[in-house]
XYZ file of C-alpha atoms in Angstrom:
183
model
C -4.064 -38.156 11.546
C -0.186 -39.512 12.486
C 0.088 -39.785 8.352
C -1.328 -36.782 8.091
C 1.243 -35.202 10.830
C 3.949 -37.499 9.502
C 3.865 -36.421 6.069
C 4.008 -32.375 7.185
C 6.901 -33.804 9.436
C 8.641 -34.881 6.539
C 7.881 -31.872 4.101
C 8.730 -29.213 7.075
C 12.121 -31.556 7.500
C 13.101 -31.422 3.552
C 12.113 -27.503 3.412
C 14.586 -27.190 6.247
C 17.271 -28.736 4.024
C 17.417 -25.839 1.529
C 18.479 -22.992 3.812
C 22.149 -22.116 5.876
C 20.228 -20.446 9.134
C 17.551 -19.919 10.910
C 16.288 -17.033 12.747
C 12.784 -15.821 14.912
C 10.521 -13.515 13.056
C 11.259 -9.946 13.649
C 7.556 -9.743 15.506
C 8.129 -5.966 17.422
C 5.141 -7.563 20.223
C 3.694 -10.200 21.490
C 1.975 -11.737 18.720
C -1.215 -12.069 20.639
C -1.532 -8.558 21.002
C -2.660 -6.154 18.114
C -1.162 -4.232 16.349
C 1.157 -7.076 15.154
C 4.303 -5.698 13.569
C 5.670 -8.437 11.361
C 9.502 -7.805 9.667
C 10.684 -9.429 6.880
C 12.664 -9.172 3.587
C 10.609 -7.149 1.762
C 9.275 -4.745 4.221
C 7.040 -4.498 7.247
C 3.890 -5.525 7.977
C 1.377 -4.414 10.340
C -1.768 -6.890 11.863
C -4.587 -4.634 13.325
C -6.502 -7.306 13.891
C -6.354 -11.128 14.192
C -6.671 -12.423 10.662
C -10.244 -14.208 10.070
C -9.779 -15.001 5.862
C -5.996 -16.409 5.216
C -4.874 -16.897 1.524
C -1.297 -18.278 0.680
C 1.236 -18.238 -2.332
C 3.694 -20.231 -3.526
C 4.725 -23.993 -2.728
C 3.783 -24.836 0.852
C 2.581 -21.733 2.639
C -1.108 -23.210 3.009
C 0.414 -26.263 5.024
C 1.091 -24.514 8.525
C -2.643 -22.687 8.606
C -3.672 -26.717 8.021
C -1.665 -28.240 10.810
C -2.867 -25.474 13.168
C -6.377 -26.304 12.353
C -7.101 -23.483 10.079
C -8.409 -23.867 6.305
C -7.062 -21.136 3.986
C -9.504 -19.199 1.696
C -7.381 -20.143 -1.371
C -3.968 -21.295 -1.815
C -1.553 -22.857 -4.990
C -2.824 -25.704 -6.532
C -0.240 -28.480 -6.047
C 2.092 -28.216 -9.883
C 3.676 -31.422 -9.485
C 3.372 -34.648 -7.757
C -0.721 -34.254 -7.803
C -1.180 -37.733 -9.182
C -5.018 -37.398 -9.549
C -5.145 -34.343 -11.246
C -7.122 -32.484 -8.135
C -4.585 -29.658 -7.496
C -4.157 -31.265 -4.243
C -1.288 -33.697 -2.767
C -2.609 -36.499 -0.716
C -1.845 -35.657 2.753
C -3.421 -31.950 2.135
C -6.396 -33.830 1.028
C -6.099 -36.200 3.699
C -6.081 -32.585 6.264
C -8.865 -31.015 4.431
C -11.053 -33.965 5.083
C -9.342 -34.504 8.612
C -11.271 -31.143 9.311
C -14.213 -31.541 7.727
C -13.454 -28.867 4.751
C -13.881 -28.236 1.180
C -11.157 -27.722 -1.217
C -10.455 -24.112 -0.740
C -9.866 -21.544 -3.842
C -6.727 -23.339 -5.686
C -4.596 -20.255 -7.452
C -3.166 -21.385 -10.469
C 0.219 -19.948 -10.306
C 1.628 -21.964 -13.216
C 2.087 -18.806 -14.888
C 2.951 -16.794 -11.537
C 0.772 -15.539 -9.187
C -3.152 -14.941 -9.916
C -3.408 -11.963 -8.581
C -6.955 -11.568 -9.482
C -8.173 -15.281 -7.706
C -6.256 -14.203 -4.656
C -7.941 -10.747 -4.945
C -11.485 -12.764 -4.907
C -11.126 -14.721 -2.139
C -10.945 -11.390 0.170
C -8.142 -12.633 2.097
C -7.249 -10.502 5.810
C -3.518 -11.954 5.187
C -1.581 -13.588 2.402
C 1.155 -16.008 3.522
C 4.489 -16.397 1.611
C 7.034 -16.937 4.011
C 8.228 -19.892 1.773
C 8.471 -18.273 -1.382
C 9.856 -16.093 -4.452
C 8.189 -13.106 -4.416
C 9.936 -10.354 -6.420
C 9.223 -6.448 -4.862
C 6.500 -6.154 -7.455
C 4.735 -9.411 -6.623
C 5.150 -8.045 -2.637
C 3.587 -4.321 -3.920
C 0.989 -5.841 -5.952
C -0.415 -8.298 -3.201
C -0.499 -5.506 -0.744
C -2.583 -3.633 -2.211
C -5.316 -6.834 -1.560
C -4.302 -7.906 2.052
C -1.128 -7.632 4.659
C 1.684 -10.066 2.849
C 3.944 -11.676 5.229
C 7.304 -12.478 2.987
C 10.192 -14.456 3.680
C 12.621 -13.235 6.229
C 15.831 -12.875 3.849
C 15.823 -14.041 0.409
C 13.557 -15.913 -1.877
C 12.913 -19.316 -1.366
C 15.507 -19.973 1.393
C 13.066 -19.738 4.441
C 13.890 -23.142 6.263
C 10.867 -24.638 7.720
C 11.169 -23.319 11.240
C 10.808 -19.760 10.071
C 8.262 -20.928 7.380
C 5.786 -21.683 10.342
C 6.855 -19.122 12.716
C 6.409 -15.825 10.154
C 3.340 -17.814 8.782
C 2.202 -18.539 12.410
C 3.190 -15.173 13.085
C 0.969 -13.543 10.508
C -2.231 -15.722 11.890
C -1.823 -14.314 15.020
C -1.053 -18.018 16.432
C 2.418 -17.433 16.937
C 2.458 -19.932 19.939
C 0.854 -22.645 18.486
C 3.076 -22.331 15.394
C 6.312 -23.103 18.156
C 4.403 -25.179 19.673
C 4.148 -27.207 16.556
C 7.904 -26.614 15.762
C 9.028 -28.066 19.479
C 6.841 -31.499 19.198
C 8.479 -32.001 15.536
């Protein structure tokens, strides 16, 4: 489990590298409390409900549902550095079995995003804020589930904000700082 932590330590500390500032989601309530208004780059989005099924796009989304315990319904299979060929990187796999889970749904988003596999796995949220989505990749995952983008631009969400919009969006925004203040 300490590799396991370790490892996310070290991911969450080089995603930080990659972006000038960092700022709190623009959550209008207590993120315990429904509705859940979530701001970000791309629009608003609005939580009835604590979110049961959780799907994620793009690089590294699916790795703050994991350290809080939760197994996403699908997620991006791992496009580089996947030595073995499983669409997995070790210390995912390493979580997975930590929590006594299958491999989830792995979206193949070599070509962009599969819509359609996300669609399938009947997600209550989709995750991306780590990621590039364009207005029309925003629109078009809407129209399956909430989508909780990145706060300003395209993949420049350090790794604070990465877990506490993603957090945010699971309804566990206290466990996601909780997670950021024992990093």
């Amino acid at each position: 489990m300490a590799l396991v932590s370790t490892r996310m330590s070290v991911l969450a500390a080089a995603v930080s590298g990659m972006v000038l500032a960092a700022a709190a989601p623009a959550v209008a309530q207590d993120a315990s409390a429904y509705p859940v208004t979530i701001e970000h780059a791309l629009g608003t989005t609005t939580l009835t409900e604590k979110p049961e099924r959780i799907a994620t796009v793009n690089w590294a989304n699916h790795e703050v549902p994991l350290a809080l315990g939760v197994v996403p319904v699908g997620f991006a299979a791992a496009n580089f550095g996947d030595d073995d060929g499983d669409g997995l990187l070790p210390w995912v796999s390493e979580k997975l079995e930590e929590l006594g889970a299958d491999t989830p749904v792995l979206f193949d988003e070599g070509d962009g995003i599969d819509f359609e596999a996300v669609a399938a796995t009947r997600p209550d949220v989709i995750l991306a804020a780590y990621s590039g989505l364009s207005q029309e990749d925003y629109d078009t995952l809407s129209q399956i589930a909430p989508v909780v983008a990145y706060p300003e631009a395209a993949w420049s969400t350090d790794w604070r904000d990465m877990i506490r919009y993603n957090a945010a969006g699971m309804g566990m925004a206290d466990e996601g700082d909780a997670w950021i203040a024992s990093i």
